[in-house]
Amino acid sequence: MVKLKPEYYQNSDVIFLAQDLLGKILFTKKNEEITAGIITETEAYFGEADKASHAYGGLRTLRTEAMFQTGGYSYVYLCYGIHHLFNIVVSQENDPKSVLVRAVEPYEGLSVIESRRNRPASDKTISSGPGSVCKALGIDMKFNKKPLNGEEIWIEDSGLQYSQDDIASTPRIGVAYAGEHALLPFRFYLKKNRYVSKK
DNA sequence: CTGGCGATTCTC
DNA sequence: AGAATCGCCAGA
């Protein structure tokens, strides 16, 4: 397998990328331990015009700064004071589009993932939900604004291909405040995979 | 400076 | 159903 190249992420079609990233494999290396998961669920945030995005209206602050970088970087932030959430920044510089990774299927370093989550890898809740993904793969704020083709965190192309029939789409989770954008069907997941936050 | 709240999860 | 828990942002 090969790491996805920076050009892959510089596509401005975040709706396409959110679906195309399903089946790709997210790796992290922390304390010399490598863990990885197959991406099974994503959400697309389409930038300045998206009322559900942290970058709505072009809001550029210390927190959202990562999203304004060129595609191929990470955006990690803390939610509810407890949970880390991991996003893939896409498109070009100053176009703050991103893909939130909401669930993965454990792929490598299973024993490490199991001890981080204190449950067996066969339990589908081990890495379903954006906070759980980060805990399973050891992602914290130190992983913010990192290039996704580096040595700490990266994504590989598994070669898996899916058709539209394999992918379900629903409104995004937890964005009821986003007015008319709350209902847009920009959450995507693999229908046949158990490791999804909710069907 | 201060107050309210969030792209959530776990436990009761 | 409710708690945990804190950084971020808006408003004063």
XYZ file of N, CA and C (backbone and C1' of nucleotides) in Angstrom:
765
model
N 0.843 -1.207 0.000
C 0.000 0.000 0.000
C 0.871 1.248 0.000
N 0.265 2.342 -0.418
C 1.010 3.597 -0.466
C 0.230 4.709 0.239
N 0.979 5.652 0.813
C 0.340 6.805 1.444
C -0.333 7.662 0.374
N -1.483 8.198 0.696
C -2.136 9.145 -0.211
C -1.251 10.374 -0.332
N -1.141 10.892 -1.546
C -0.276 12.047 -1.805
C -1.014 13.350 -1.498
N -0.257 14.427 -1.251
C -0.887 15.722 -0.961
C -1.906 16.134 -2.018
N -1.637 15.825 -3.287
C -2.550 16.249 -4.356
C -3.941 15.642 -4.169
N -3.973 14.434 -3.590
C -5.262 13.771 -3.385
C -6.199 14.660 -2.568
N -5.638 15.275 -1.530
C -6.453 16.056 -0.592
C -6.780 17.460 -1.116
N -6.103 17.881 -2.163
C -6.278 19.260 -2.627
C -7.483 19.435 -3.538
N -8.187 18.322 -3.784
C -9.467 18.371 -4.491
C -10.430 19.232 -3.672
N -11.136 20.154 -4.315
C -12.048 21.029 -3.565
C -13.420 20.397 -3.375
N -13.644 19.220 -3.969
C -14.950 18.557 -3.845
C -14.978 17.709 -2.576
N -15.312 18.357 -1.462
C -15.240 17.666 -0.170
C -16.320 16.591 -0.040
N -17.425 16.756 -0.764
C -18.485 15.744 -0.731
C -17.984 14.456 -1.377
N -17.273 14.602 -2.486
C -16.664 13.427 -3.131
C -15.618 12.785 -2.224
N -14.745 13.601 -1.657
C -13.658 13.054 -0.843
C -14.184 12.343 0.400
N -15.238 12.884 1.009
C -15.779 12.246 2.208
C -16.220 10.818 1.900
N -16.723 10.597 0.677
C -17.133 9.242 0.283
C -15.937 8.425 -0.181
N -15.025 9.056 -0.892
C -13.866 8.331 -1.419
C -12.925 7.874 -0.299
N -12.950 8.580 0.817
C -12.056 8.226 1.932
C -12.531 6.977 2.673
N -13.798 6.590 2.461
C -14.289 5.350 3.067
C -13.466 4.178 2.515
N -12.975 3.326 3.414
C -12.152 2.200 2.984
C -10.667 2.490 2.996
N -10.281 3.770 3.053
C -8.872 4.123 3.202
C -8.453 3.809 4.644
N -7.155 3.718 4.893
C -6.692 3.291 6.219
C -5.904 4.396 6.913
N -6.383 4.763 8.106
C -5.769 5.824 8.901
C -4.785 5.209 9.897
N -3.513 5.644 9.792
C -2.452 5.129 10.669
C -1.991 6.218 11.640
N -1.614 5.801 12.849
C -0.892 6.700 13.756
C 0.280 5.943 14.336
N 1.327 6.700 14.668
C 2.484 6.120 15.348
C 2.735 6.955 16.585
N 2.625 6.321 17.738
C 2.752 7.030 19.012
C 3.531 6.139 19.960
N 4.557 6.683 20.581
C 5.403 5.879 21.474
C 5.912 4.624 20.756
N 6.267 4.797 19.475
C 6.795 3.689 18.657
C 5.766 2.595 18.382
N 4.512 2.828 18.754
C 3.490 1.828 18.501
C 2.599 2.300 17.355
N 2.447 1.430 16.356
C 1.608 1.776 15.213
C 0.225 1.161 15.379
N -0.802 2.012 15.225
C -2.180 1.525 15.205
C -2.850 2.077 13.955
N -3.866 1.358 13.483
C -4.539 1.796 12.261
C -5.967 1.286 12.221
N -6.796 2.011 11.464
C -8.181 1.596 11.285
C -8.665 1.933 9.885
N -9.557 1.084 9.365
C -10.177 1.341 8.071
C -11.314 2.338 8.274
N -11.292 3.426 7.520
C -12.313 4.466 7.683
C -13.665 3.942 7.208
N -14.661 3.964 8.103
C -15.977 3.418 7.772
C -17.083 4.465 7.796
N -16.797 5.644 8.376
C -17.841 6.669 8.496
C -17.197 8.056 8.493
N -17.771 8.973 7.712
C -17.219 10.332 7.609
C -18.353 11.364 7.552
N -17.972 12.612 7.754
C -18.886 13.717 7.486
C -18.124 14.784 6.722
N -18.827 15.454 5.778
C -18.205 16.527 5.006
C -18.627 17.879 5.566
N -17.648 18.765 5.769
C -17.923 20.159 6.166
C -17.374 21.049 5.065
N -18.291 21.805 4.433
C -17.915 22.438 3.162
C -17.453 23.884 3.277
N -16.981 24.273 4.454
C -16.232 25.532 4.526
C -17.007 26.758 4.955
N -16.594 27.899 4.449
C -17.090 29.190 4.912
C -18.603 29.330 4.813
N -19.225 28.655 3.824
C -20.668 28.792 3.624
C -21.461 27.812 4.479
N -20.785 26.938 5.221
C -21.424 25.848 5.967
C -21.724 26.299 7.394
N -23.012 26.421 7.702
C -23.387 26.899 9.035
C -22.998 25.925 10.142
N -22.719 24.675 9.772
C -22.332 23.688 10.787
C -20.822 23.651 10.987
N -20.075 24.386 10.160
C -18.610 24.340 10.241
C -18.064 25.355 11.227
N -16.977 24.992 11.892
C -16.305 25.939 12.777
C -15.771 27.131 11.989
N -15.614 26.971 10.692
C -15.042 28.031 9.855
C -16.124 28.823 9.140
N -17.374 28.661 9.592
C -18.498 29.371 8.963
C -18.240 30.880 8.958
N -18.498 31.468 7.803
C -18.295 32.905 7.670
C -16.825 33.295 7.566
N -15.963 32.275 7.375
C -14.528 32.568 7.279
C -13.883 32.802 8.636
N -14.562 32.337 9.704
C -14.040 32.528 11.058
C -12.665 31.879 11.210
N -11.663 32.716 11.368
C -10.291 32.206 11.449
C -9.692 32.565 12.802
N -9.532 31.577 13.647
C -9.008 31.796 15.004
C -7.888 30.794 15.255
N -7.325 30.855 16.460
C -6.273 29.908 16.810
C -6.754 28.476 16.611
N -8.017 28.233 17.004
C -8.538 26.872 16.889
C -8.727 26.460 15.434
N -9.377 27.317 14.623
C -9.738 26.911 13.262
C -8.604 27.078 12.252
N -7.511 27.628 12.703
C -6.392 27.919 11.814
C -6.016 26.731 10.917
N -6.029 25.525 11.494
C -5.600 24.343 10.731
C -6.428 24.148 9.463
N -7.712 24.490 9.541
C -8.588 24.252 8.384
C -8.262 25.161 7.205
N -7.553 26.261 7.478
C -7.229 27.203 6.396
C -5.942 26.821 5.672
N -5.274 25.767 6.181
C -4.080 25.307 5.487
C -4.479 24.567 4.217
N -3.483 24.279 3.399
C -3.759 23.534 2.173
C -4.179 22.104 2.513
N -4.888 21.433 1.610
C -5.371 20.074 1.839
C -4.245 19.120 2.201
N -4.574 18.123 3.040
C -3.566 17.136 3.418
C -3.006 17.336 4.807
N -3.641 18.204 5.603
C -3.236 18.390 6.998
C -4.354 17.921 7.917
N -4.013 17.732 9.199
C -4.998 17.328 10.185
C -5.568 18.542 10.905
N -6.798 18.411 11.362
C -7.416 19.400 12.246
C -8.010 18.631 13.417
N -7.393 18.794 14.587
C -7.861 18.102 15.788
C -8.328 19.142 16.799
N -9.458 18.906 17.424
C -9.907 19.831 18.462
C -10.602 19.061 19.569
N -10.813 19.752 20.690
C -11.424 19.146 21.862
C -12.902 19.519 21.922
N -13.754 18.526 22.143
C -15.195 18.764 22.218
C -15.721 18.357 23.588
N -16.631 19.133 24.144
C -17.210 18.868 25.452
C -16.137 18.736 26.532
N -15.004 19.348 26.287
C -13.947 19.329 27.281
C -13.308 17.984 27.506
N -13.714 16.966 26.752
C -13.277 15.605 27.024
C -12.751 14.900 25.780
N -13.495 15.031 24.697
C -13.231 14.195 23.525
C -12.461 14.928 22.437
N -11.475 14.248 21.878
C -10.779 14.782 20.717
C -11.524 14.326 19.465
N -11.613 15.228 18.472
C -12.219 14.871 17.192
C -11.200 15.150 16.090
N -11.100 14.225 15.147
C -10.093 14.304 14.094
C -10.714 14.602 12.738
N -10.187 15.636 12.075
C -10.640 16.014 10.728
C -9.493 15.975 9.736
N -9.857 15.681 8.478
C -8.904 15.733 7.377
C -9.158 17.031 6.619
N -8.183 17.930 6.596
C -8.333 19.194 5.873
C -8.127 18.935 4.383
N -9.064 19.443 3.556
C -8.949 19.243 2.112
C -8.996 20.584 1.382
N -8.966 20.517 0.062
C -8.989 21.673 -0.832
C -7.703 22.503 -0.724
N -7.829 23.780 -1.071
C -6.648 24.636 -1.167
C -6.502 25.513 0.076
N -5.356 26.171 0.175
C -5.133 27.149 1.239
C -6.262 28.181 1.222
N -6.696 28.590 2.423
C -7.759 29.599 2.577
C -9.130 29.148 2.081
N -9.311 27.833 1.919
C -10.630 27.273 1.619
C -10.880 26.174 2.653
N -11.460 26.553 3.813
C -11.471 25.675 4.992
C -12.479 24.533 4.951
N -12.287 23.608 4.032
C -13.143 22.429 3.952
C -12.477 21.265 4.689
N -13.299 20.392 5.300
C -12.702 19.261 6.015
C -13.655 18.072 6.057
N -13.054 16.904 6.323
C -13.803 15.660 6.471
C -13.580 15.150 7.890
N -14.666 15.013 8.643
C -14.593 14.472 9.994
C -14.629 12.954 9.925
N -13.676 12.293 10.580
C -13.677 10.825 10.627
C -14.481 10.395 11.847
N -15.617 9.751 11.609
C -16.527 9.404 12.708
C -16.392 7.971 13.186
N -15.830 7.088 12.368
C -15.672 5.700 12.800
C -14.629 4.997 11.937
N -13.937 4.026 12.539
C -13.005 3.171 11.799
C -13.178 1.724 12.280
N -12.707 0.802 11.437
C -12.654 -0.611 11.831
C -11.209 -0.927 12.191
N -10.941 -1.440 13.400
C -9.552 -1.719 13.802
C -8.843 -2.569 12.756
N -7.593 -2.189 12.420
C -6.879 -2.844 11.329
C -5.502 -3.323 11.758
N -4.795 -2.488 12.522
C -3.436 -2.865 12.940
C -3.196 -2.372 14.370
N -2.380 -3.128 15.112
C -2.092 -2.762 16.503
C -3.293 -3.010 17.397
N -3.975 -4.138 17.139
C -5.233 -4.386 17.854
C -5.068 -4.426 19.373
N -3.973 -5.016 19.851
C -3.828 -5.127 21.304
C -3.643 -3.756 21.943
N -2.954 -2.855 21.244
C -2.787 -1.490 21.753
C -4.140 -0.776 21.785
N -4.899 -0.918 20.704
C -6.228 -0.298 20.632
C -7.125 -0.839 21.744
N -7.050 -2.154 21.957
C -7.892 -2.757 22.995
C -7.565 -2.216 24.375
N -6.275 -2.025 24.651
C -5.924 -1.524 25.988
C -6.290 -0.050 26.134
N -6.179 0.733 25.041
C -6.581 2.141 25.118
C -8.084 2.268 25.376
N -8.830 1.349 24.836
C -10.297 1.447 24.924
C -10.888 0.506 25.976
N -10.026 -0.370 26.519
C -10.471 -1.245 27.593
C -11.680 -2.101 27.193
N -11.586 -2.689 25.994
C -12.628 -3.603 25.538
C -12.064 -4.363 24.336
N -12.652 -5.516 23.997
C -12.126 -6.325 22.886
C -12.392 -5.668 21.525
N -11.526 -5.941 20.565
C -11.662 -5.355 19.226
C -12.931 -5.832 18.539
N -13.480 -6.940 19.002
C -14.712 -7.447 18.401
C -15.919 -6.594 18.788
N -15.743 -5.771 19.843
C -16.823 -4.875 20.274
C -16.889 -3.702 19.301
N -17.993 -3.566 18.598
C -18.054 -2.536 17.557
C -17.982 -1.124 18.104
N -18.171 -0.937 19.420
C -18.069 0.415 19.975
C -16.620 0.838 20.207
N -15.674 -0.070 19.919
C -14.270 0.228 20.248
C -13.744 1.437 19.467
N -14.268 1.673 18.271
C -13.769 2.804 17.476
C -14.879 3.406 16.623
N -16.110 3.379 17.150
C -17.257 3.968 16.456
C -17.676 5.239 17.180
N -17.697 6.332 16.463
C -17.933 7.647 17.066
C -16.623 8.405 17.055
N -16.664 9.707 16.731
C -15.428 10.469 16.512
C -14.514 10.558 17.735
N -15.098 10.599 18.925
C -14.265 10.628 20.127
C -13.587 9.288 20.333
N -14.304 8.208 20.055
C -13.750 6.869 20.221
C -12.635 6.589 19.221
N -12.786 7.091 18.002
C -11.738 6.919 16.983
C -10.421 7.490 17.500
N -10.498 8.705 18.038
C -9.278 9.366 18.506
C -8.656 8.631 19.683
N -9.488 8.168 20.589
C -8.941 7.445 21.731
C -8.298 6.129 21.282
N -8.964 5.423 20.375
C -8.442 4.137 19.903
C -7.090 4.299 19.207
N -6.947 5.376 18.430
C -5.708 5.574 17.669
C -4.728 6.498 18.398
N -5.074 6.920 19.598
C -4.147 7.733 20.390
C -4.023 9.175 19.921
N -5.035 9.681 19.226
C -4.967 11.039 18.670
C -5.345 12.074 19.730
N -4.450 13.028 19.980
C -4.741 14.140 20.880
C -4.276 15.434 20.210
N -4.247 16.542 20.976
C -3.939 17.834 20.356
C -2.539 17.880 19.741
N -1.658 17.014 20.157
C -0.321 16.994 19.551
C -0.368 16.574 18.083
N -1.510 16.007 17.664
C -1.655 15.585 16.274
C -2.324 16.662 15.412
N -2.556 17.847 15.991
C -3.181 18.923 15.214
C -2.180 19.529 14.237
N -2.661 19.937 13.071
C -1.856 20.623 12.051
C -0.653 19.803 11.588
N -0.811 18.486 11.534
C 0.257 17.618 11.034
C -0.016 17.250 9.582
N 1.053 17.131 8.763
C 0.850 16.653 7.388
C 0.437 15.184 7.412
N -0.495 14.818 6.541
C -1.033 13.453 6.565
C -0.220 12.473 5.719
N 0.964 12.903 5.298
C 1.865 11.943 4.638
C 3.179 11.854 5.416
N 3.123 12.182 6.714
C 4.333 12.188 7.537
C 4.560 10.873 8.283
N 5.268 10.955 9.412
C 5.647 9.751 10.142
C 4.828 9.530 11.408
N 4.001 10.534 11.797
C 3.205 10.396 13.014
C 1.781 9.963 12.703
N 1.262 10.503 11.598
C -0.117 10.179 11.209
C -0.200 10.242 9.682
N -0.818 9.235 9.102
C -0.915 9.213 7.639
C -2.072 8.307 7.210
N -2.443 8.403 5.925
C -3.541 7.598 5.383
C -3.033 6.838 4.163
N -3.340 5.541 4.111
C -2.928 4.710 2.981
C -4.146 4.302 2.164
N -3.901 4.104 0.869
C -4.941 3.635 -0.039
C -4.960 2.120 -0.015
N -6.053 1.559 0.484
C -6.166 0.100 0.587
C -6.504 -0.533 -0.756
N -6.955 0.281 -1.711
C -7.387 -0.257 -2.991
C -8.851 -0.672 -2.976
N -9.475 -0.612 -1.801
C -10.897 -0.958 -1.718
C -11.715 0.073 -2.493
N -12.687 -0.416 -3.248
C -13.552 0.465 -4.027
C -15.003 0.177 -3.664
N -15.780 1.215 -3.586
C -17.193 1.029 -3.261
C -18.060 1.718 -4.295
N -19.257 1.166 -4.481
C -20.229 1.819 -5.364
C -21.191 2.618 -4.500
N -21.999 3.442 -5.153
C -22.977 4.238 -4.407
C -23.912 3.348 -3.594
N -24.131 2.119 -4.084
C -25.023 1.208 -3.360
C -24.447 0.750 -2.030
N -23.127 0.825 -1.904
C -22.474 0.372 -0.675
C -22.457 1.455 0.396
N -22.757 2.711 -0.011
C -22.600 3.854 0.877
C -23.953 4.443 1.248
N -24.188 4.616 2.548
C -25.403 5.274 3.012
C -25.087 6.735 3.297
N -26.081 7.614 3.130
C -25.875 9.011 3.487
C -27.029 9.476 4.365
N -26.701 10.278 5.375
C -27.705 10.797 6.312
C -27.310 12.221 6.696
N -28.187 12.937 7.383
C -27.780 14.241 7.907
C -26.624 14.081 8.898
N -25.874 15.135 9.073
C -24.745 15.100 9.995
C -25.231 15.088 11.448
N -24.404 14.536 12.322
C -24.781 14.353 13.728
C -24.394 15.576 14.564
N -25.305 15.953 15.459
C -24.963 16.983 16.447
C -24.855 18.388 15.902
N -25.514 18.687 14.786
C -25.423 20.019 14.192
C -26.808 20.636 13.999
N -27.727 20.303 14.913
C -29.110 20.763 14.794
C -29.194 22.285 14.766
N -28.179 22.950 15.300
C -28.169 24.414 15.367
C -27.912 25.057 14.002
N -27.586 24.265 12.992
C -27.083 24.814 11.730
C -28.168 25.230 10.743
N -29.382 25.458 11.238
C -30.437 25.960 10.365
C -30.708 25.057 9.178
N -30.806 25.642 7.994
C -31.131 24.846 6.810
C -30.007 23.889 6.428
N -28.823 24.059 6.990
C -27.731 23.145 6.674
C -27.717 21.915 7.580
N -28.595 21.911 8.585
C -28.623 20.780 9.520
C -29.104 19.501 8.834
N -29.891 19.655 7.780
C -30.502 18.479 7.155
C -29.743 17.967 5.932
N -28.702 18.651 5.521
C -27.952 18.200 4.347
C -27.380 16.801 4.582
N -27.500 15.903 3.599
C -27.091 14.506 3.787
C -25.592 14.300 3.577
N -24.791 14.914 4.414
C -23.339 14.877 4.215
C -22.601 13.976 5.201
N -23.346 13.073 5.830
C -22.713 12.004 6.612
C -22.760 10.735 5.770
N -21.628 10.050 5.691
C -21.539 8.864 4.839
C -20.967 7.688 5.626
N -21.510 6.500 5.397
C -20.919 5.312 6.031
C -21.115 4.079 5.162
N -20.299 3.070 5.457
C -20.365 1.820 4.708
C -21.499 0.966 5.266
N -22.488 0.693 4.436
C -23.676 -0.034 4.902
C -23.337 -1.391 5.504
N -22.357 -2.071 4.918
C -22.104 -3.452 5.322
C -21.162 -3.579 6.515
N -20.648 -2.462 7.007
C -19.654 -2.545 8.085
C -20.301 -2.396 9.459
N -19.850 -3.213 10.404
C -20.393 -3.166 11.769
C -19.899 -1.929 12.514
N -18.691 -1.462 12.175
C -18.050 -0.405 12.957
C -18.506 0.973 12.488
N -19.764 1.279 12.775
C -20.367 2.551 12.396
C -21.092 3.089 13.632
N -21.091 4.417 13.823
C -21.611 4.934 15.090
C -23.105 4.695 15.267
N -23.876 4.905 14.201
C -25.277 4.493 14.277
C -25.871 4.419 12.891
N -26.724 3.409 12.723
C -27.302 3.148 11.404
C -28.523 4.025 11.161
P -7.847 40.350 33.099
O -9.360 40.004 33.447
C -10.324 40.626 32.590
C -11.727 40.489 33.144
C -12.093 39.136 33.740
O -13.092 39.335 34.738
C -13.247 39.427 31.681
P -13.638 37.978 35.574
O -14.930 37.599 34.721
C -15.939 38.578 34.511
C -17.111 37.955 33.768
C -17.489 36.562 34.283
O -18.896 36.517 34.441
C -17.109 36.488 31.938
P -19.594 35.214 35.122
O -20.457 34.723 33.882
C -21.145 35.684 33.083
C -21.836 34.981 31.931
C -22.443 33.627 32.320
O -23.666 33.469 31.621
C -20.800 33.302 30.643
P -24.640 32.200 31.891
O -24.596 31.472 30.480
C -24.728 32.240 29.289
C -24.462 31.346 28.099
C -25.061 29.941 28.246
O -25.647 29.596 27.013
C -22.726 29.785 27.867
P -26.450 28.191 26.793
O -25.424 27.420 25.855
C -24.866 28.090 24.733
C -23.800 27.209 24.123
C -24.199 25.721 24.115
O -23.738 25.145 22.924
C -22.137 25.972 25.164
P -24.668 24.175 22.046
O -23.560 23.480 21.133
C -22.685 24.296 20.370
C -21.338 23.605 20.282
C -21.429 22.133 19.887
O -20.263 21.787 19.164
C -20.423 22.299 21.989
P -20.282 21.816 17.555
O -20.166 20.268 17.201
C -21.327 19.485 17.013
C -20.949 18.150 16.397
C -19.840 17.409 17.137
O -19.946 16.008 16.875
C -19.047 18.071 15.030
P -20.868 15.111 17.911
O -20.055 15.137 19.292
C -18.706 14.644 19.385
C -18.552 13.731 20.555
C -19.231 12.372 20.419
O -18.245 11.383 20.489
C -19.617 13.309 22.577
P -18.547 9.785 20.308
O -18.550 9.277 21.820
C -17.407 9.549 22.606
C -17.643 9.152 24.031
C -18.177 7.727 24.220
O -17.332 7.074 25.127
C -19.457 9.276 25.484
P -17.473 5.481 25.368
O -17.894 5.494 26.898
C -17.162 6.295 27.822
C -17.914 6.361 29.130
C -18.474 5.001 29.569
O -18.125 4.749 30.910
C -20.202 6.643 29.525
P -18.529 3.304 31.546
O -19.504 3.791 32.723
C -19.349 5.095 33.287
C -20.580 5.443 34.091
C -21.241 4.221 34.754
O -21.738 4.608 36.011
C -22.799 5.313 33.390
P -22.238 3.477 37.087
O -23.582 4.120 37.655
C -23.733 5.545 37.741
C -25.218 5.897 37.628
C -26.121 4.910 38.385
O -27.133 5.604 39.073
C -26.798 5.072 36.135
P -35.342 10.227 27.973
O -34.742 10.926 29.281
C -35.223 10.541 30.554
C -34.148 10.776 31.577
C -33.482 12.157 31.529
O -33.272 12.592 32.854
C -31.830 10.500 31.303
P -32.838 14.156 33.046
O -31.400 14.082 33.744
C -30.924 12.819 34.237
C -29.512 12.978 34.754
C -28.958 14.402 34.715
O -28.070 14.570 35.811
C -27.726 13.042 33.212
P -27.251 15.909 35.993
O -25.763 15.340 36.015
C -25.521 14.082 36.677
C -24.124 13.610 36.348
C -23.070 14.714 36.476
O -21.886 14.177 37.013
C -23.108 13.914 34.247
P -20.766 15.114 37.580
O -19.578 14.868 36.552
C -19.266 13.530 36.145
C -18.269 13.594 35.005
C -17.289 14.773 35.119
O -15.998 14.338 34.778
C -18.412 14.867 33.053
P -14.781 15.098 35.384
O -14.495 16.201 34.295
C -14.170 15.797 32.973
C -13.994 17.044 32.119
C -13.397 18.212 32.901
O -12.463 18.904 32.087
C -15.434 18.856 31.941
P -11.288 19.662 32.924
O -10.831 20.741 31.872
C -10.560 20.361 30.515
C -10.936 21.502 29.606
C -10.623 22.885 30.193
O -10.200 23.742 29.143
C -12.832 22.819 29.552
P -8.649 24.013 28.974
O -8.532 24.397 27.432
C -8.807 23.408 26.458
C -9.600 23.997 25.309
C -9.103 25.372 24.887
O -9.174 25.424 23.461
C -11.397 25.504 25.523
P -8.631 26.662 22.656
O -9.965 27.261 22.039
C -10.929 26.360 21.478
C -12.190 27.112 21.140
C -11.942 28.511 20.585
O -12.753 28.703 19.442
C -13.406 28.616 22.442
P -12.439 29.885 18.466
O -13.697 30.820 18.693
C -14.991 30.240 18.601
C -16.031 31.167 19.189
C -15.881 32.625 18.739
O -17.161 33.104 18.402
C -15.970 32.513 21.088
P -17.300 34.397 17.507
O -18.499 35.099 18.283
C -19.514 34.278 18.884
C -20.270 35.079 19.916
C -20.452 36.548 19.548
O -21.742 36.976 19.950
C -19.234 36.378 21.583
P -22.268 38.403 19.555
O -22.380 39.093 20.983
C -22.867 38.340 22.091
C -22.592 39.110 23.365
C -22.697 40.631 23.203
O -23.298 41.164 24.371
C -20.579 40.089 24.042
P -23.806 42.701 24.400
O -23.276 43.194 25.820
C -23.166 42.271 26.901
C -22.139 42.791 27.888
C -22.122 44.327 27.983
O -21.986 44.715 29.339
C -19.964 43.549 27.464
